[in-house]
Amino acid sequence: MTPQLDAAPDLAAPARFDTLPLDAKLQRAIGDAGYETMTPIQAKAIPIVLEGRDVMGAAQTGTGKTAAFSLPLLQKMLKHENASASPARHPVRALVLAPTRELADQVAVNVKTYAKHSNLRVACVFGGIDIAPQTAELKRGVEVLIATPGRLLDHIQLKNCQLNQVEYVVLDEADRMLDIGFLPDLQRILSFLPKTRQTLLFSATFSPEIKKLAQSYLQDPVLVEVARPNATATNVEQRFYSVADEDKRRLIAQILRQRDIRQAIIFVNSKLGAARLARTFERDGLRTAALHGDKSQDERLKSLAAFKAGEVDLLVATDVAARGLDIADLPAVFNYDVPFNAEDYVHRIGRTGRAGASGIAITLATRDDARLVGDIEKLIKKTITLETAELENDRPRRRRETEEAPAALNEPRPMAAPAAAPAPRPVRSRSSQDPFFDRPYEPDPKAAPVWEDSPAPVSPSAGVNPVSNPVHKPKRRIATLLGGKMPT
DNA sequence: AAAAAAC
């Protein structure tokens, strides 16, 4: 064998975590998690963070940015790990900010996993839930704090935590944290931190304007880019369909069946739209959950957990779910609405195709969406071909009188609408045009219980009829529902 | 045209 051939595999081999100068406690946790080799963003960013430099890191969705900042940050934190033994006040040493509560929670779960063999105390605070337990935890002292901006400001105001000795700040989804909606809160929070500190910004998307703005929050930063910013993950198949609004639901049903997709997130642009669409899929008997800002935090976390656990097949969500959420092996993402911001498109479809898996992203565009689709094309630098949706079963036959109606239709709908509520919409009149309703109903005895088993009405502020959930009807899995042929 | 983030 020639020396060249011997050398080649070594050069190509991805760097291993165990080559990093990380404490044995962290190495053990990495090993426990089953991680061996680093992703490109991890291989590049971790040594630079360890050096103490400010970093602006850009890498595609699903390539391990959380570990890229968490591991070196924890390494740096280890010098504080026995602060809990000291009777003095315990200042926060590292702060991680995230734009949504679910993402903050997820980051905290990750950081805690990496920190589990150390004595570091990691806490997470966000709004929508009882503040008292968070206050108690903060007062006992934490070294690493993960937070959403609003609740953190609350805690600052209440003097529940001391941020004047923060050494490390991470902005996860940094471009979002720096955008106009978050910037005032962010600036207030930063005003409580020491000027001398290490700042890390990570995202899959950075616009030129945000990049420039970000410079003012960084000192002599290193730009770590493993892909052109705004690049979509290469392992996600992207398709765009031109379709009328009223056909969108049927097209989704058709694609789910044709491509045998077992689970999907369906993104819509508004909370009301999410609540409504989720309700229609639910009426169709699909195991569906909704995730949007008009739901209680308890419902939001339950929706996400049920989806992650596979107890729910369709998650209808607003952009609250667009960024960062790591749902293992999610096969598909639908954009029921084209997102208003092209960046959000990159993040939405980044929920699939994570950690090297393949995924499919399907965007449904009406004729009014041409400009938004153009924006996406420009951002991701890929040519978009708008396909015309070929709807099967365009004129479904009417069910004959003698034929037994699907059980789903015969079941009494639990419409216990309060007297004040408007009458439920007449869903049945549309049923014969709806492929879903023409499916025979086969209860799946093995189907996992649906989390909504306790009444979880959509928030009235969402403007949806406050009918209680059809909870006692077993939900059908997509596979069961769509497994057979469509009626002709 | 919206969503998110505190009470």
PDB file of N, CA, C and O in Angstrom, chain A residues 81-137:
ATOM      1  N   GLU A  81     -17.284  25.326  39.892  1.00  0.00           N
ATOM      2  CA  GLU A  81     -18.270  24.272  40.147  1.00  0.00           C
ATOM      3  C   GLU A  81     -18.526  24.002  41.613  1.00  0.00           C
ATOM      4  O   GLU A  81     -19.539  23.388  41.951  1.00  0.00           O
ATOM      5  N   ASN A  82     -17.648  24.440  42.493  1.00  0.00           N
ATOM      6  CA  ASN A  82     -17.934  24.175  43.900  1.00  0.00           C
ATOM      7  C   ASN A  82     -18.419  25.411  44.648  1.00  0.00           C
ATOM      8  O   ASN A  82     -18.361  25.481  45.867  1.00  0.00           O
ATOM      9  N   ALA A  83     -18.964  26.354  43.877  1.00  0.00           N
ATOM     10  CA  ALA A  83     -19.510  27.560  44.497  1.00  0.00           C
ATOM     11  C   ALA A  83     -20.627  27.217  45.469  1.00  0.00           C
ATOM     12  O   ALA A  83     -20.843  27.916  46.462  1.00  0.00           O
ATOM     13  N   SER A  84     -21.321  26.120  45.205  1.00  0.00           N
ATOM     14  CA  SER A  84     -22.444  25.751  46.068  1.00  0.00           C
ATOM     15  C   SER A  84     -21.994  25.486  47.486  1.00  0.00           C
ATOM     16  O   SER A  84     -22.786  25.566  48.422  1.00  0.00           O
ATOM     17  N   ALA A  85     -20.702  25.147  47.649  1.00  0.00           N
ATOM     18  CA  ALA A  85     -20.199  24.865  48.988  1.00  0.00           C
ATOM     19  C   ALA A  85     -19.940  26.135  49.786  1.00  0.00           C
ATOM     20  O   ALA A  85     -19.855  26.102  51.004  1.00  0.00           O
ATOM     21  N   SER A  86     -19.839  27.247  49.060  1.00  0.00           N
ATOM     22  CA  SER A  86     -19.506  28.487  49.758  1.00  0.00           C
ATOM     23  C   SER A  86     -20.762  29.172  50.273  1.00  0.00           C
ATOM     24  O   SER A  86     -21.805  29.157  49.611  1.00  0.00           O
ATOM     25  N   PRO A  87     -20.679  29.773  51.448  1.00  0.00           N
ATOM     26  CA  PRO A  87     -21.851  30.414  52.027  1.00  0.00           C
ATOM     27  C   PRO A  87     -22.167  31.770  51.377  1.00  0.00           C
ATOM     28  O   PRO A  87     -23.239  32.313  51.597  1.00  0.00           O
ATOM     29  N   ALA A  88     -21.244  32.265  50.572  1.00  0.00           N
ATOM     30  CA  ALA A  88     -21.444  33.583  49.965  1.00  0.00           C
ATOM     31  C   ALA A  88     -22.575  33.553  48.946  1.00  0.00           C
ATOM     32  O   ALA A  88     -23.084  32.505  48.593  1.00  0.00           O
ATOM     33  N   ARG A  89     -22.946  34.730  48.459  1.00  0.00           N
ATOM     34  CA  ARG A  89     -23.936  34.782  47.381  1.00  0.00           C
ATOM     35  C   ARG A  89     -23.361  34.138  46.129  1.00  0.00           C
ATOM     36  O   ARG A  89     -22.175  34.183  45.889  1.00  0.00           O
ATOM     37  N   HIS A  90     -24.225  33.557  45.347  1.00  0.00           N
ATOM     38  CA  HIS A  90     -23.739  32.816  44.189  1.00  0.00           C
ATOM     39  C   HIS A  90     -24.123  33.544  42.915  1.00  0.00           C
ATOM     40  O   HIS A  90     -25.266  33.460  42.495  1.00  0.00           O
ATOM     41  N   PRO A  91     -23.195  34.263  42.316  1.00  0.00           N
ATOM     42  CA  PRO A  91     -23.534  34.961  41.087  1.00  0.00           C
ATOM     43  C   PRO A  91     -23.639  34.016  39.899  1.00  0.00           C
ATOM     44  O   PRO A  91     -22.983  32.980  39.863  1.00  0.00           O
ATOM     45  N   VAL A  92     -24.492  34.376  38.940  1.00  0.00           N
ATOM     46  CA  VAL A  92     -24.573  33.641  37.675  1.00  0.00           C
ATOM     47  C   VAL A  92     -23.276  33.886  36.913  1.00  0.00           C
ATOM     48  O   VAL A  92     -22.787  35.014  36.858  1.00  0.00           O
ATOM     49  N   ARG A  93     -22.699  32.848  36.352  1.00  0.00           N
ATOM     50  CA  ARG A  93     -21.427  32.974  35.624  1.00  0.00           C
ATOM     51  C   ARG A  93     -21.598  32.849  34.112  1.00  0.00           C
ATOM     52  O   ARG A  93     -20.772  33.332  33.353  1.00  0.00           O
ATOM     53  N   ALA A  94     -22.638  32.135  33.699  1.00  0.00           N
ATOM     54  CA  ALA A  94     -22.875  31.992  32.256  1.00  0.00           C
ATOM     55  C   ALA A  94     -24.370  32.143  31.992  1.00  0.00           C
ATOM     56  O   ALA A  94     -25.201  31.618  32.733  1.00  0.00           O
ATOM     57  N   LEU A  95     -24.689  32.881  30.948  1.00  0.00           N
ATOM     58  CA  LEU A  95     -26.081  33.157  30.618  1.00  0.00           C
ATOM     59  C   LEU A  95     -26.341  32.794  29.161  1.00  0.00           C
ATOM     60  O   LEU A  95     -25.599  33.215  28.267  1.00  0.00           O
ATOM     61  N   VAL A  96     -27.382  31.992  28.935  1.00  0.00           N
ATOM     62  CA  VAL A  96     -27.764  31.619  27.575  1.00  0.00           C
ATOM     63  C   VAL A  96     -29.177  32.143  27.340  1.00  0.00           C
ATOM     64  O   VAL A  96     -30.084  31.850  28.122  1.00  0.00           O
ATOM     65  N   LEU A  97     -29.361  32.926  26.273  1.00  0.00           N
ATOM     66  CA  LEU A  97     -30.685  33.473  25.969  1.00  0.00           C
ATOM     67  C   LEU A  97     -31.239  32.837  24.704  1.00  0.00           C
ATOM     68  O   LEU A  97     -30.509  32.654  23.719  1.00  0.00           O
ATOM     69  N   ALA A  98     -32.526  32.523  24.735  1.00  0.00           N
ATOM     70  CA  ALA A  98     -33.180  31.891  23.589  1.00  0.00           C
ATOM     71  C   ALA A  98     -34.503  32.611  23.309  1.00  0.00           C
ATOM     72  O   ALA A  98     -35.097  33.186  24.220  1.00  0.00           O
ATOM     73  N   PRO A  99     -34.975  32.582  22.070  1.00  0.00           N
ATOM     74  CA  PRO A  99     -36.150  33.371  21.698  1.00  0.00           C
ATOM     75  C   PRO A  99     -37.506  32.731  22.026  1.00  0.00           C
ATOM     76  O   PRO A  99     -38.519  33.415  21.965  1.00  0.00           O
ATOM     77  N   THR A 100     -37.552  31.455  22.320  1.00  0.00           N
ATOM     78  CA  THR A 100     -38.836  30.857  22.709  1.00  0.00           C
ATOM     79  C   THR A 100     -38.629  30.012  23.960  1.00  0.00           C
ATOM     80  O   THR A 100     -37.523  29.542  24.249  1.00  0.00           O
ATOM     81  N   ARG A 101     -39.726  29.812  24.667  1.00  0.00           N
ATOM     82  CA  ARG A 101     -39.667  29.056  25.919  1.00  0.00           C
ATOM     83  C   ARG A 101     -39.296  27.605  25.687  1.00  0.00           C
ATOM     84  O   ARG A 101     -38.501  27.034  26.432  1.00  0.00           O
ATOM     85  N   GLU A 102     -39.869  27.022  24.642  1.00  0.00           N
ATOM     86  CA  GLU A 102     -39.574  25.621  24.351  1.00  0.00           C
ATOM     87  C   GLU A 102     -38.108  25.431  23.996  1.00  0.00           C
ATOM     88  O   GLU A 102     -37.491  24.426  24.354  1.00  0.00           O
ATOM     89  N   LEU A 103     -37.555  26.403  23.293  1.00  0.00           N
ATOM     90  CA  LEU A 103     -36.146  26.282  22.930  1.00  0.00           C
ATOM     91  C   LEU A 103     -35.258  26.440  24.166  1.00  0.00           C
ATOM     92  O   LEU A 103     -34.284  25.707  24.333  1.00  0.00           O
ATOM     93  N   ALA A 104     -35.604  27.384  25.032  1.00  0.00           N
ATOM     94  CA  ALA A 104     -34.835  27.550  26.263  1.00  0.00           C
ATOM     95  C   ALA A 104     -34.844  26.237  27.047  1.00  0.00           C
ATOM     96  O   ALA A 104     -33.801  25.767  27.531  1.00  0.00           O
ATOM     97  N   ASP A 105     -36.004  25.638  27.148  1.00  0.00           N
ATOM     98  CA  ASP A 105     -36.144  24.377  27.861  1.00  0.00           C
ATOM     99  C   ASP A 105     -35.250  23.306  27.241  1.00  0.00           C
ATOM    100  O   ASP A 105     -34.533  22.588  27.944  1.00  0.00           O
ATOM    101  N   GLN A 106     -35.289  23.226  25.925  1.00  0.00           N
ATOM    102  CA  GLN A 106     -34.495  22.213  25.230  1.00  0.00           C
ATOM    103  C   GLN A 106     -32.994  22.421  25.429  1.00  0.00           C
ATOM    104  O   GLN A 106     -32.246  21.471  25.665  1.00  0.00           O
ATOM    105  N   VAL A 107     -32.562  23.673  25.321  1.00  0.00           N
ATOM    106  CA  VAL A 107     -31.142  23.966  25.533  1.00  0.00           C
ATOM    107  C   VAL A 107     -30.745  23.565  26.953  1.00  0.00           C
ATOM    108  O   VAL A 107     -29.684  22.970  27.179  1.00  0.00           O
ATOM    109  N   ALA A 108     -31.626  23.871  27.909  1.00  0.00           N
ATOM    110  CA  ALA A 108     -31.317  23.542  29.302  1.00  0.00           C
ATOM    111  C   ALA A 108     -31.185  22.032  29.490  1.00  0.00           C
ATOM    112  O   ALA A 108     -30.277  21.570  30.186  1.00  0.00           O
ATOM    113  N   VAL A 109     -32.074  21.284  28.860  1.00  0.00           N
ATOM    114  CA  VAL A 109     -31.987  19.825  28.963  1.00  0.00           C
ATOM    115  C   VAL A 109     -30.635  19.351  28.439  1.00  0.00           C
ATOM    116  O   VAL A 109     -29.963  18.510  29.048  1.00  0.00           O
ATOM    117  N   ASN A 110     -30.211  19.923  27.315  1.00  0.00           N
ATOM    118  CA  ASN A 110     -28.920  19.550  26.739  1.00  0.00           C
ATOM    119  C   ASN A 110     -27.762  19.913  27.665  1.00  0.00           C
ATOM    120  O   ASN A 110     -26.882  19.101  27.931  1.00  0.00           O
ATOM    121  N   VAL A 111     -27.765  21.154  28.117  1.00  0.00           N
ATOM    122  CA  VAL A 111     -26.661  21.610  28.963  1.00  0.00           C
ATOM    123  C   VAL A 111     -26.591  20.761  30.231  1.00  0.00           C
ATOM    124  O   VAL A 111     -25.509  20.377  30.687  1.00  0.00           O
ATOM    125  N   LYS A 112     -27.751  20.454  30.786  1.00  0.00           N
ATOM    126  CA  LYS A 112     -27.764  19.623  31.999  1.00  0.00           C
ATOM    127  C   LYS A 112     -27.180  18.240  31.719  1.00  0.00           C
ATOM    128  O   LYS A 112     -26.521  17.654  32.580  1.00  0.00           O
ATOM    129  N   THR A 113     -27.455  17.730  30.548  1.00  0.00           N
ATOM    130  CA  THR A 113     -26.890  16.429  30.184  1.00  0.00           C
ATOM    131  C   THR A 113     -25.367  16.483  30.170  1.00  0.00           C
ATOM    132  O   THR A 113     -24.694  15.595  30.699  1.00  0.00           O
ATOM    133  N   TYR A 114     -24.833  17.534  29.575  1.00  0.00           N
ATOM    134  CA  TYR A 114     -23.371  17.642  29.498  1.00  0.00           C
ATOM    135  C   TYR A 114     -22.757  17.936  30.868  1.00  0.00           C
ATOM    136  O   TYR A 114     -21.612  17.601  31.114  1.00  0.00           O
ATOM    137  N   ALA A 115     -23.539  18.574  31.741  1.00  0.00           N
ATOM    138  CA  ALA A 115     -22.999  18.983  33.050  1.00  0.00           C
ATOM    139  C   ALA A 115     -23.243  17.949  34.140  1.00  0.00           C
ATOM    140  O   ALA A 115     -22.890  18.163  35.298  1.00  0.00           O
ATOM    141  N   LYS A 116     -23.819  16.808  33.775  1.00  0.00           N
ATOM    142  CA  LYS A 116     -24.353  15.919  34.814  1.00  0.00           C
ATOM    143  C   LYS A 116     -23.297  15.321  35.738  1.00  0.00           C
ATOM    144  O   LYS A 116     -23.606  14.953  36.862  1.00  0.00           O
ATOM    145  N   HIS A 117     -22.056  15.205  35.277  1.00  0.00           N
ATOM    146  CA  HIS A 117     -21.033  14.650  36.163  1.00  0.00           C
ATOM    147  C   HIS A 117     -20.284  15.733  36.948  1.00  0.00           C
ATOM    148  O   HIS A 117     -19.330  15.438  37.653  1.00  0.00           O
ATOM    149  N   SER A 118     -20.701  16.971  36.790  1.00  0.00           N
ATOM    150  CA  SER A 118     -20.054  18.070  37.517  1.00  0.00           C
ATOM    151  C   SER A 118     -20.969  18.537  38.641  1.00  0.00           C
ATOM    152  O   SER A 118     -22.108  18.088  38.753  1.00  0.00           O
ATOM    153  N   ASN A 119     -20.461  19.447  39.443  1.00  0.00           N
ATOM    154  CA  ASN A 119     -21.303  20.031  40.486  1.00  0.00           C
ATOM    155  C   ASN A 119     -21.904  21.357  40.044  1.00  0.00           C
ATOM    156  O   ASN A 119     -22.418  22.109  40.869  1.00  0.00           O
ATOM    157  N   LEU A 120     -21.791  21.651  38.752  1.00  0.00           N
ATOM    158  CA  LEU A 120     -22.358  22.909  38.264  1.00  0.00           C
ATOM    159  C   LEU A 120     -23.867  22.881  38.386  1.00  0.00           C
ATOM    160  O   LEU A 120     -24.505  21.858  38.132  1.00  0.00           O
ATOM    161  N   ARG A 121     -24.409  24.026  38.756  1.00  0.00           N
ATOM    162  CA  ARG A 121     -25.862  24.116  38.853  1.00  0.00           C
ATOM    163  C   ARG A 121     -26.392  24.858  37.631  1.00  0.00           C
ATOM    164  O   ARG A 121     -26.005  25.998  37.363  1.00  0.00           O
ATOM    165  N   VAL A 122     -27.257  24.185  36.911  1.00  0.00           N
ATOM    166  CA  VAL A 122     -27.822  24.719  35.671  1.00  0.00           C
ATOM    167  C   VAL A 122     -29.307  24.938  35.886  1.00  0.00           C
ATOM    168  O   VAL A 122     -30.003  24.027  36.333  1.00  0.00           O
ATOM    169  N   ALA A 123     -29.788  26.137  35.589  1.00  0.00           N
ATOM    170  CA  ALA A 123     -31.223  26.405  35.752  1.00  0.00           C
ATOM    171  C   ALA A 123     -31.777  27.043  34.488  1.00  0.00           C
ATOM    172  O   ALA A 123     -31.029  27.595  33.673  1.00  0.00           O
ATOM    173  N   CYS A 124     -33.088  26.941  34.347  1.00  0.00           N
ATOM    174  CA  CYS A 124     -33.756  27.502  33.176  1.00  0.00           C
ATOM    175  C   CYS A 124     -34.981  28.289  33.638  1.00  0.00           C
ATOM    176  O   CYS A 124     -35.769  27.782  34.441  1.00  0.00           O
ATOM    177  N   VAL A 125     -35.096  29.516  33.182  1.00  0.00           N
ATOM    178  CA  VAL A 125     -36.284  30.308  33.545  1.00  0.00           C
ATOM    179  C   VAL A 125     -36.962  30.853  32.286  1.00  0.00           C
ATOM    180  O   VAL A 125     -36.314  31.339  31.378  1.00  0.00           O
ATOM    181  N   PHE A 126     -38.275  30.717  32.227  1.00  0.00           N
ATOM    182  CA  PHE A 126     -39.054  31.320  31.146  1.00  0.00           C
ATOM    183  C   PHE A 126     -40.464  31.593  31.629  1.00  0.00           C
ATOM    184  O   PHE A 126     -40.874  31.094  32.693  1.00  0.00           O
ATOM    185  N   GLY A 127     -41.193  32.384  30.873  1.00  0.00           N
ATOM    186  CA  GLY A 127     -42.510  32.830  31.299  1.00  0.00           C
ATOM    187  C   GLY A 127     -43.596  31.789  31.102  1.00  0.00           C
ATOM    188  O   GLY A 127     -43.359  30.703  30.601  1.00  0.00           O
ATOM    189  N   GLY A 128     -44.797  32.150  31.524  1.00  0.00           N
ATOM    190  CA  GLY A 128     -45.947  31.286  31.302  1.00  0.00           C
ATOM    191  C   GLY A 128     -46.126  30.219  32.355  1.00  0.00           C
ATOM    192  O   GLY A 128     -47.105  29.474  32.319  1.00  0.00           O
ATOM    193  N   ILE A 129     -45.162  30.105  33.257  1.00  0.00           N
ATOM    194  CA  ILE A 129     -45.290  29.130  34.343  1.00  0.00           C
ATOM    195  C   ILE A 129     -44.976  29.822  35.665  1.00  0.00           C
ATOM    196  O   ILE A 129     -44.425  30.918  35.695  1.00  0.00           O
ATOM    197  N   ASP A 130     -45.340  29.147  36.739  1.00  0.00           N
ATOM    198  CA  ASP A 130     -45.162  29.671  38.084  1.00  0.00           C
ATOM    199  C   ASP A 130     -43.735  30.170  38.301  1.00  0.00           C
ATOM    200  O   ASP A 130     -42.758  29.472  38.021  1.00  0.00           O
ATOM    201  N   ILE A 131     -43.635  31.380  38.798  1.00  0.00           N
ATOM    202  CA  ILE A 131     -42.302  31.962  38.986  1.00  0.00           C
ATOM    203  C   ILE A 131     -41.649  31.491  40.297  1.00  0.00           C
ATOM    204  O   ILE A 131     -40.412  31.500  40.414  1.00  0.00           O
ATOM    205  N   ALA A 132     -42.454  31.057  41.258  1.00  0.00           N
ATOM    206  CA  ALA A 132     -41.923  30.760  42.597  1.00  0.00           C
ATOM    207  C   ALA A 132     -40.826  29.689  42.605  1.00  0.00           C
ATOM    208  O   ALA A 132     -39.771  29.898  43.217  1.00  0.00           O
ATOM    209  N   PRO A 133     -41.018  28.564  41.928  1.00  0.00           N
ATOM    210  CA  PRO A 133     -39.939  27.569  41.940  1.00  0.00           C
ATOM    211  C   PRO A 133     -38.659  28.088  41.289  1.00  0.00           C
ATOM    212  O   PRO A 133     -37.556  27.756  41.732  1.00  0.00           O
ATOM    213  N   GLN A 134     -38.830  28.912  40.254  1.00  0.00           N
ATOM    214  CA  GLN A 134     -37.650  29.496  39.605  1.00  0.00           C
ATOM    215  C   GLN A 134     -36.915  30.411  40.584  1.00  0.00           C
ATOM    216  O   GLN A 134     -35.681  30.389  40.672  1.00  0.00           O
ATOM    217  N   THR A 135     -37.693  31.219  41.299  1.00  0.00           N
ATOM    218  CA  THR A 135     -37.098  32.129  42.275  1.00  0.00           C
ATOM    219  C   THR A 135     -36.313  31.360  43.331  1.00  0.00           C
ATOM    220  O   THR A 135     -35.169  31.699  43.649  1.00  0.00           O
ATOM    221  N   ALA A 136     -36.925  30.293  43.838  1.00  0.00           N
ATOM    222  CA  ALA A 136     -36.262  29.496  44.869  1.00  0.00           C
ATOM    223  C   ALA A 136     -34.944  28.931  44.343  1.00  0.00           C
ATOM    224  O   ALA A 136     -33.916  28.983  45.025  1.00  0.00           O
ATOM    225  N   GLU A 137     -34.984  28.426  43.119  1.00  0.00           N
ATOM    226  CA  GLU A 137     -33.776  27.830  42.545  1.00  0.00           C
ATOM    227  C   GLU A 137     -32.685  28.889  42.345  1.00  0.00           C
ATOM    228  O   GLU A 137     -31.514  28.664  42.657  1.00  0.00           O
TER     229      GLU A 137
END
